[in-house]
Coordinates of C-alpha atoms and ligand atoms in Angstrom, one line a residue:
X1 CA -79.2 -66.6 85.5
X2 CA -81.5 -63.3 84.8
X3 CA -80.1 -61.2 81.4
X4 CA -81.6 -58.8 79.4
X5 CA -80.8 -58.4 75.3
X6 CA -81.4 -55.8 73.1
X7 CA -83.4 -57.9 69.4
X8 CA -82.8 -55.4 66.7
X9 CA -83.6 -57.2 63.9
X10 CA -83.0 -54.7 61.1
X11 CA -84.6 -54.9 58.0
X12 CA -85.0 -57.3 54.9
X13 CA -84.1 -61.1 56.0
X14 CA -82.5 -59.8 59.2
X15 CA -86.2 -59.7 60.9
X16 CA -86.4 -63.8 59.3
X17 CA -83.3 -65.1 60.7
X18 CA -83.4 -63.1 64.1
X19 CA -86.9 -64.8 65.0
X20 CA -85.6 -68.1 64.7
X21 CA -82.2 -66.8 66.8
X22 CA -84.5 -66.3 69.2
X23 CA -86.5 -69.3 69.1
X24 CA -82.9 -71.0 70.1
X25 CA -82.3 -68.9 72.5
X26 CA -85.9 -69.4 74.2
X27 CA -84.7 -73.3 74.1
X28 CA -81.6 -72.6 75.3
X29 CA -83.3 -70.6 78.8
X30 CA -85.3 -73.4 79.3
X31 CA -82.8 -76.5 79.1
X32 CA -80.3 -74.3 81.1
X33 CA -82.6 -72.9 84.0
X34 CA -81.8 -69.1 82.5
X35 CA -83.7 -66.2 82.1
X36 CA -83.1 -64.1 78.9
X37 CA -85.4 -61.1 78.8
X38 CA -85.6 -59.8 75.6
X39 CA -86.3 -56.2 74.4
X40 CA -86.9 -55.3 70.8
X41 CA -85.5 -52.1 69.4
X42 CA -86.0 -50.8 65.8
X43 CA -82.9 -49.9 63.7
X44 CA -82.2 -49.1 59.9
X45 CA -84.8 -48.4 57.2
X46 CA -87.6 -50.2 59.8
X47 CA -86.7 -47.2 62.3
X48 CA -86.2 -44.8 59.8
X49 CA -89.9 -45.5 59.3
X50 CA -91.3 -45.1 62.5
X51 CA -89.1 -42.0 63.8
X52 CA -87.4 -40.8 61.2
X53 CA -83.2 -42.0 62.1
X54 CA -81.7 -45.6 61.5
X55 CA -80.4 -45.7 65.1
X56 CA -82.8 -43.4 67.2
X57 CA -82.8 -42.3 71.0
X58 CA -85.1 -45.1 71.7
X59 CA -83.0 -48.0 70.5
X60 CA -79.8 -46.6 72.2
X61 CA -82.0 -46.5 75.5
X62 CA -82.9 -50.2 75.4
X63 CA -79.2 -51.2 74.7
X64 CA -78.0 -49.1 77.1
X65 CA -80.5 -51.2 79.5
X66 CA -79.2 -54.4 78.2
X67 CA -76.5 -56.6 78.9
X68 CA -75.6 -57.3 75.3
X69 CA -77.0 -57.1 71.7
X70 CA -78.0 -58.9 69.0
X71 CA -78.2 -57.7 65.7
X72 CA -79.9 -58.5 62.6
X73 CA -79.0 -56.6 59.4
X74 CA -80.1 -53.3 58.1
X75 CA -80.4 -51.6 54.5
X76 CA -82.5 -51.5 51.3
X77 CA -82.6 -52.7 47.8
X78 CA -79.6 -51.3 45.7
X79 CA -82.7 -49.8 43.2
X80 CA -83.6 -47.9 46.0
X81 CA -80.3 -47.0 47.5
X82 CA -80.9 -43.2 46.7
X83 CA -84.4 -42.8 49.1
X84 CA -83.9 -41.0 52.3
X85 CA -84.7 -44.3 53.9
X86 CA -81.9 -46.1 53.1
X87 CA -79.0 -43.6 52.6
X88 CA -76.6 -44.3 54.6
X89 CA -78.7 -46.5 56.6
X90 CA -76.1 -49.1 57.6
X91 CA -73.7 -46.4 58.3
X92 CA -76.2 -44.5 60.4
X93 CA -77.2 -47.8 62.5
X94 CA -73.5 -49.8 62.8
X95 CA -71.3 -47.0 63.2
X96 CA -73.4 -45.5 65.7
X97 CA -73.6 -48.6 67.7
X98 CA -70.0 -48.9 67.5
X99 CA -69.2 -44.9 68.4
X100 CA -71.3 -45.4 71.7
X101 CA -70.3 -48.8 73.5
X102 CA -66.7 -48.2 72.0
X103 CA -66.4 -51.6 70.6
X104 CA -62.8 -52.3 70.6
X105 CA -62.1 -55.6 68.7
X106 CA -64.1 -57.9 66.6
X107 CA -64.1 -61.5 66.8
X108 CA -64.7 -63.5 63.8
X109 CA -65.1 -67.5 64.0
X110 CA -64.3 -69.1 60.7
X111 CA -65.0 -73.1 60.7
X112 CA -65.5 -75.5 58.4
X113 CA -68.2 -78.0 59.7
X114 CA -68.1 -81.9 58.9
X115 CA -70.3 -82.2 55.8
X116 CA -69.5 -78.8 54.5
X117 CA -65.8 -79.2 52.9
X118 CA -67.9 -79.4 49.5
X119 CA -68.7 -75.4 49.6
X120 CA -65.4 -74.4 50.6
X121 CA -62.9 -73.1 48.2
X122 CA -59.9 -74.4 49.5
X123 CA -58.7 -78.2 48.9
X124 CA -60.1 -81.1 50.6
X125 CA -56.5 -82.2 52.0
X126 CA -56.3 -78.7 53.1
X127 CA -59.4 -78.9 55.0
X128 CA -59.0 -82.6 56.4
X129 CA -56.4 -80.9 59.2
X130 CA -59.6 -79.1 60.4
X131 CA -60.2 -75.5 60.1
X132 CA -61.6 -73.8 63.4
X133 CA -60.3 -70.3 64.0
X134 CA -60.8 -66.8 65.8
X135 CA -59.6 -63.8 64.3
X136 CA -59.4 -60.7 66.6
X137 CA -59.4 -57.1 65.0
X138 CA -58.5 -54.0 67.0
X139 CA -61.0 -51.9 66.0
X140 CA -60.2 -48.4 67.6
X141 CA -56.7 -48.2 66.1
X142 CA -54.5 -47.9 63.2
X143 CA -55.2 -45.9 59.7
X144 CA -59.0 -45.7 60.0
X145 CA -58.4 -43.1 63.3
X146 CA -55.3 -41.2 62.1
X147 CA -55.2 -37.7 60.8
X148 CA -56.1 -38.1 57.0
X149 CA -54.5 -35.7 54.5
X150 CA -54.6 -34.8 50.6
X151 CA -53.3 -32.5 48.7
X152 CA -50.4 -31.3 46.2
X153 CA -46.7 -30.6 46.7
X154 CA -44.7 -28.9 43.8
X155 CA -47.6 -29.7 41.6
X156 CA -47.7 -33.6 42.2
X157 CA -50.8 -35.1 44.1
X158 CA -50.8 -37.4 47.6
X159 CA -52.8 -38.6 50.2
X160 CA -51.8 -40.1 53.8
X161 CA -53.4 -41.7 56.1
X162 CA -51.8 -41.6 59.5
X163 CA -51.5 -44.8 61.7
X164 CA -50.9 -44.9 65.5
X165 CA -51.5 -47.5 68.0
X166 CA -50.6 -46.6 71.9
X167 CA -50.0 -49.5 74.3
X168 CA -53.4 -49.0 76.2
X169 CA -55.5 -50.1 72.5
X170 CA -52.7 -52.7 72.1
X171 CA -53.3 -54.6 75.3
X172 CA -56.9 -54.7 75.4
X173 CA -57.0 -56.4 71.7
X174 CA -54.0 -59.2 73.4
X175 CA -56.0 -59.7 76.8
X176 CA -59.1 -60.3 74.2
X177 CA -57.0 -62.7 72.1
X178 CA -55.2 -64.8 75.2
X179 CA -58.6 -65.1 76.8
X180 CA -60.5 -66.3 74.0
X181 CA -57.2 -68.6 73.5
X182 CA -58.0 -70.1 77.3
X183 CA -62.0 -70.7 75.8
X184 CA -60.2 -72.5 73.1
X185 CA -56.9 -74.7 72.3
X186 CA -54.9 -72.3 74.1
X187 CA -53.0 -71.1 71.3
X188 CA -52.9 -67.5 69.9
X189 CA -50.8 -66.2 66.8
X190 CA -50.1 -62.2 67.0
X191 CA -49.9 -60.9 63.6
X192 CA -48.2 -57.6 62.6
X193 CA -45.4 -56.6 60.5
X194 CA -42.8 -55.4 62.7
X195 CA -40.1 -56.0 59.9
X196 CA -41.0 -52.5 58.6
X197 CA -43.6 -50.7 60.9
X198 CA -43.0 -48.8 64.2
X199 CA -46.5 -49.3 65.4
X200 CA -46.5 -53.1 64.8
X201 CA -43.0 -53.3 67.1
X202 CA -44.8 -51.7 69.7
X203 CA -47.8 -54.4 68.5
X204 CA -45.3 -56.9 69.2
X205 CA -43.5 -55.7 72.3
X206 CA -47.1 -55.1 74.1
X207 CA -48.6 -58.3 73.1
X208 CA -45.5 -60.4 74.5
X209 CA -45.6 -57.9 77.8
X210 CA -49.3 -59.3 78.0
X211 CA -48.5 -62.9 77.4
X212 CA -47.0 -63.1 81.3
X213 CA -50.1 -63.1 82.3
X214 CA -50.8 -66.0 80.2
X215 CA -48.4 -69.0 80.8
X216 CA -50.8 -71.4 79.8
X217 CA -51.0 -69.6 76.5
X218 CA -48.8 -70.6 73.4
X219 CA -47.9 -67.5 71.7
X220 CA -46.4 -66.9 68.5
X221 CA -45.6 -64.1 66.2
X222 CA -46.1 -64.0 62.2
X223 CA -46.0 -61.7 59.8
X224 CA -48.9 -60.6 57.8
X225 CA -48.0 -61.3 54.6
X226 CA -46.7 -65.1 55.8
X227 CA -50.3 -64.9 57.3
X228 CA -52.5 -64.3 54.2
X229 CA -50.5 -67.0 52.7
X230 CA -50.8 -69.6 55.8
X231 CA -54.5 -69.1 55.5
X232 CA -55.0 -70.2 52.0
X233 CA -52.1 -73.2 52.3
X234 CA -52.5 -74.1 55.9
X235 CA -55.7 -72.9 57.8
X236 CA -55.9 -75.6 60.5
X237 CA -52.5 -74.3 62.2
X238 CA -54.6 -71.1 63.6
X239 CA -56.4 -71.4 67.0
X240 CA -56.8 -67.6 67.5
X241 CA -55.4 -64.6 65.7
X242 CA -54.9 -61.2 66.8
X243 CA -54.0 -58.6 64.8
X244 CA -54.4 -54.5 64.3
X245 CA -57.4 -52.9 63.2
X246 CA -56.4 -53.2 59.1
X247 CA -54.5 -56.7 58.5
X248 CA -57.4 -58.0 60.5
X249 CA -60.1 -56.3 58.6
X250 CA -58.3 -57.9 55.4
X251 CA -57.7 -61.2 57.2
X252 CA -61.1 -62.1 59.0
X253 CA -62.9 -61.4 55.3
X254 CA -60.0 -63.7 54.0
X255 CA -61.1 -66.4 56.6
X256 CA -64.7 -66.1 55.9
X257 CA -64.6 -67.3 52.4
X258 CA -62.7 -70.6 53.7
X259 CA -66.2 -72.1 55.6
X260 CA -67.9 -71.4 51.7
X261 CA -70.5 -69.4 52.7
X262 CA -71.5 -65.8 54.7
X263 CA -74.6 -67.7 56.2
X264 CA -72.3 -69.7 58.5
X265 CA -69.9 -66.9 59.9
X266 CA -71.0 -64.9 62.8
X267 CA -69.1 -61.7 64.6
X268 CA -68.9 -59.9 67.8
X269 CA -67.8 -56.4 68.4
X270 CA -67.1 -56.3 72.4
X271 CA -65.8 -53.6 74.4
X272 CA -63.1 -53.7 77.7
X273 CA -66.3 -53.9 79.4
X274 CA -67.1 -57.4 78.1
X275 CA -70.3 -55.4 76.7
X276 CA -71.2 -56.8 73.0
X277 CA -72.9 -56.4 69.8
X278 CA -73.3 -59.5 68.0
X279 CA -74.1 -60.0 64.2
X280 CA -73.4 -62.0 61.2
X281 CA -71.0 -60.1 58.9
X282 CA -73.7 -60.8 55.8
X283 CA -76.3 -57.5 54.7
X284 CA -80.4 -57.5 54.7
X285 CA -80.1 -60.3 51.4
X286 CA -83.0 -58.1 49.9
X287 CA -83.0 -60.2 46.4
X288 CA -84.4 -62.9 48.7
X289 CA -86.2 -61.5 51.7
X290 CA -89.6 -62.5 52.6
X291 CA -89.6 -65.6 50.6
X292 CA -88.3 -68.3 54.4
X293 CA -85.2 -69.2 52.5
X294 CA -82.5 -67.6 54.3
X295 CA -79.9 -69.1 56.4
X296 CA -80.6 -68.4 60.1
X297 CA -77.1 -70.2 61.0
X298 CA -75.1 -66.9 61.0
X299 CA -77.4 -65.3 63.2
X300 CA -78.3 -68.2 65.1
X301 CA -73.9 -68.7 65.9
X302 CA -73.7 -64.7 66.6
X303 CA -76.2 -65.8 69.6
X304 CA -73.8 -68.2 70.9
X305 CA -70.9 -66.2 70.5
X306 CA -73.3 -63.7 72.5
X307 CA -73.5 -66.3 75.3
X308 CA -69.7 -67.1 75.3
X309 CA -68.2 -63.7 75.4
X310 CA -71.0 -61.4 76.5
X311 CA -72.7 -63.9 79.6
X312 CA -70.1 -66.4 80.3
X313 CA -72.3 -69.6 79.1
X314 CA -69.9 -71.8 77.4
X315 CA -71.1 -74.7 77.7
X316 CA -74.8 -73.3 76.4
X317 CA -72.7 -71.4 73.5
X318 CA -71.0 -75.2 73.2
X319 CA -74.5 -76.7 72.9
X320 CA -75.7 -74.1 69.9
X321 CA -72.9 -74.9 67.9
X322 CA -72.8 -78.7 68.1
X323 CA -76.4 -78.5 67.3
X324 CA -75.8 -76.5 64.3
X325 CA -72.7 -79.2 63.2
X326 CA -75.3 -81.8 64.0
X327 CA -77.8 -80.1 61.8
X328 CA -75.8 -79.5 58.8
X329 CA -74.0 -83.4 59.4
X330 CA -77.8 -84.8 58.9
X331 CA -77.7 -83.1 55.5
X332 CA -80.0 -79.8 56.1
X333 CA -79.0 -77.5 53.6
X334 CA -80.7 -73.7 53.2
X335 CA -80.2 -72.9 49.1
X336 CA -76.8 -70.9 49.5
X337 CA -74.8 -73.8 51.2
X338 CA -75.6 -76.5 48.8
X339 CA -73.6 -78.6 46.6
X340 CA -75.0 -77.2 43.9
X341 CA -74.4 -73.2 44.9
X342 CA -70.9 -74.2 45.6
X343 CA -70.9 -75.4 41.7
X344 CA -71.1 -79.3 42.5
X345 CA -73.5 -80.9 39.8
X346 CA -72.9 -84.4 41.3
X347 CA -75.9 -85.6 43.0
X348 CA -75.7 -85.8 46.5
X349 CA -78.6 -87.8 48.5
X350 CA -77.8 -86.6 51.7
X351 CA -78.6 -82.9 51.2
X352 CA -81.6 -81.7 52.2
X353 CA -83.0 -78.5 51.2
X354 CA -85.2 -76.7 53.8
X355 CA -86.1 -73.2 54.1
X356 CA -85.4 -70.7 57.0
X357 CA -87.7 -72.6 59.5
X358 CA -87.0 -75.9 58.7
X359 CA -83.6 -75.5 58.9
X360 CA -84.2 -73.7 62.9
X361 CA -86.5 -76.8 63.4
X362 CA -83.8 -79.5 63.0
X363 CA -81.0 -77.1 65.0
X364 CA -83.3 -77.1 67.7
X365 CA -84.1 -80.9 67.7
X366 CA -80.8 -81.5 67.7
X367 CA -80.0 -78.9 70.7
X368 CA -83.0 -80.9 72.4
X369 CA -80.9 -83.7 72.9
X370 CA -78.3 -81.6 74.7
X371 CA -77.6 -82.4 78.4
X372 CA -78.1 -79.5 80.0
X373 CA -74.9 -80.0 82.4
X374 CA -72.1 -81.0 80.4
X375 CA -73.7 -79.1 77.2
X376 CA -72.7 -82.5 75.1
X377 CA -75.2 -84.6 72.8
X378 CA -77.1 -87.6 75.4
X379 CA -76.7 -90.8 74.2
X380 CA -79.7 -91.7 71.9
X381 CA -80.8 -95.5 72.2
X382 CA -82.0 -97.1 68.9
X383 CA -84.0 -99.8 68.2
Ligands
LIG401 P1 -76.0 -59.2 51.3 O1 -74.9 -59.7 52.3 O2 -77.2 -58.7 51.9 O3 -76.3 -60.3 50.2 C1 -75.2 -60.8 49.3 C2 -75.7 -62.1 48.8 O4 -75.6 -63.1 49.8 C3 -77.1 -62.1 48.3 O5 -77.3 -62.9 47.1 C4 -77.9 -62.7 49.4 O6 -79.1 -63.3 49.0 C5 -76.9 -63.7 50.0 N1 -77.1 -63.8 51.5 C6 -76.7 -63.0 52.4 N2 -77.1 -63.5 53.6 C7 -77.7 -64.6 53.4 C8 -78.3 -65.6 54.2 N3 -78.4 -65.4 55.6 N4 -78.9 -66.7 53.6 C9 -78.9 -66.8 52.3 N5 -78.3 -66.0 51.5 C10 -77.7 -64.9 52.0 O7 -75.3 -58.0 50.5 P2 -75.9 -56.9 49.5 O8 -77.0 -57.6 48.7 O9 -74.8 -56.3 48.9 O10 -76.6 -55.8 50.5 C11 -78.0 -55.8 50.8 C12 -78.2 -54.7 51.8 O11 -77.6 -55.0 53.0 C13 -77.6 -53.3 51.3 O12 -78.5 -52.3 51.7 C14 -76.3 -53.2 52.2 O13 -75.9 -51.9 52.4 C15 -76.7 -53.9 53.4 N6 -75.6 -54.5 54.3 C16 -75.8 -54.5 55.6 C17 -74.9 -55.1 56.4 C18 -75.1 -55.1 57.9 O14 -76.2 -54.8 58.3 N7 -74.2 -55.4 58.7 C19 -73.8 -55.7 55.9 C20 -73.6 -55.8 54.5 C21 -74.6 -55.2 53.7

């Protein structure tokens, strides 16, 4: 298969981790018979550099001409937050990106890999049910789009925020959420709070319209408040969770402090044309850029989500993220997943602490060993 992708690696660590994302994804074209053609664009302080905007004419061209994108991360140090450079630079570059394809949900993975319970906060009897879920956001919707007011009536102060959903928004987040169920273990939890808000019965009312066209789909409904709480007490009962634009922008940050660490979440923003932007949720990590010591796992996962959602290539999407499990399971640790980060003085043998290309070198030894048809690890004799 022939595909084109827009690289715009960003600045800080975001132009570290995005070469080795695309060191896996040169692996992954060559085990899989693919062709990925790949067309750099500059965005944030880097293009502010070169033509003077953090999202320029130029970059939107090459996006436009691709079939997806994959994103690194953009912005400068926080003592230079005032230059002209970086001012609004993520702003500038994310919103833009996101005002143009009309991204209309957001798709957060949060899983906690074998070998990893040790850097997650929650309790290891929590995480021994196995915690591997989706979270879909509406991302057009709700209180960030409605009319916003402020002001003063008989001499006392408010503010609203209007919220509004209309069916049309409603059913392309639950066709999202009961496809990505069908990728998955077919099971998708529709979160709202219809005990109190109009917009969230309609929520509810579209989303079980939707589910007809999903019998193989196992639907249920939850509150959000009984959500937030699930999360934290029971984690592993979620397969995929839809929800409006603000529980889920609450929600999916909720989830991504359960795997312990940004460096292993990755995110999609698609649109109803199946057209993506894929990025981890983390920033340009300028207190440690340039010296090889970031983790490249988010960005190399937000690749594979890119295959999964953006090109159809599960089983290739399949192969990145067992090779990543495999990775971290042999004990390759980049400094902010270790024992020790997570506040663990114990001594563990098994961790092994690499750098940024180390730790792409043992994913892609690992992916290596994939068989390129059923995307599964070949047996390996030993001695
Ligand atoms: P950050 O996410 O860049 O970093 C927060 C902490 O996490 C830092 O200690 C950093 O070293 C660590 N970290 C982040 N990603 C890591 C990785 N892959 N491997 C190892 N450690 C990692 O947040 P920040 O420091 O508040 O922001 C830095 C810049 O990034 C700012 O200019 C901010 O505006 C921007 N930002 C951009 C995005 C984006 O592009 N989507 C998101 C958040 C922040």
């Amino acid at each position: 298969m022939q595909r084109t992708i827009a690289v715009l690696p960003g600045d800080g660590i975001g132009r570290e981790v995005m070469r080795e994302a695309v060191r896996v994804l040169k692996v992954v074209a060559d085990k899989f018979g693919h062709e990925f053609h790949l067309n750099e664009g500059s965005a944030g302080g880097a293009a502010y550099e070169k033509y003077g905007a953090h999202l320029p004419q130029e970059t939107l061209d090459i996006c436009s001409a691709s079939d997806a994108i994959l994103f690194g991360s953009v912005g400068g140090p926080v003592s230079e937050s005032t230059l002209p450079k970086w001012v609004d630079c993520e702003r500038n570059s994310i919103l833009t990106l996101r005002k143009t394809f009309k991204f209309a949900v957001n798709l957060r993975p949060a899983k906690v890999y074998s070998g990893m319970e040790e850097i997650s906060p929650l309790k290891k009897e929590v995480l021994d049910r196995g915690v591997d879920m989706l979270i879909i956001r509406e991302l057009l919707g709700d209180a960030y789009f409605g009319r916003h007011e402020e002001g003063e009536r008989n001499g006392v102060r408010y503010a609203s925020d209007e919220s509004e959903y209309n069916e049309d928004q409603i059913k392309v987040a639950a066709h999202a959420g009961f496809k990505a169920a069908r990728l998955r273990k077919k099971r998708l939890t529709s979160v709202d709070k219809a005990n109190v808000l109009t917009a969230s019965r309609l929520w509810r009312k579209v989303v079980k319209e939707v589910s007809s066209e999903y019998p193989d789909i196992q639907l249920e409904d939850m509150l959000v408040d009984n959500c937030a709480m699930q999360l934290i007490k029971d984690p592993a009962q979620f397969d995929v969770i839809v929800t409006s634009n603000m529980f889920g922008d609450i929600l999916s940050d909720a989830a991504a402090a359960i795997p312990g660490s940004l460096g292993l979440c990755a995110s999609a923003s698609i649109n109803d044309q199946g057209f993506g932007l894929y990025e981890p949720p983390g920033g340009s990590a300028q207190d440690i850029a340039g010296k090889g010591i970031a983790n490249p796992i988010a960005q190399i996962l937000s690749a594979a989500l890119l295959l999964r959602y953006s090109f159809a290539m599960e089983t290739e999407a399949q192969a990145i993220e067992n090779a990543v499990e495999a990775a971290l399971k042999a004990g390759y640790r980049t400094g902010d997943i270790t024992r020790s980060t997570a506040g663990d003085t114990t001594k563990n043998s098994t961790e092994k602490l690499v750098g940024t290309e180390a730790m792409t070198n043992a994913i892609i030894e690992e992916l290596e060993k994939t068989n390129a048809k059923s995307g599964k690890k070949e047996a390996v004799a030993t001695a």
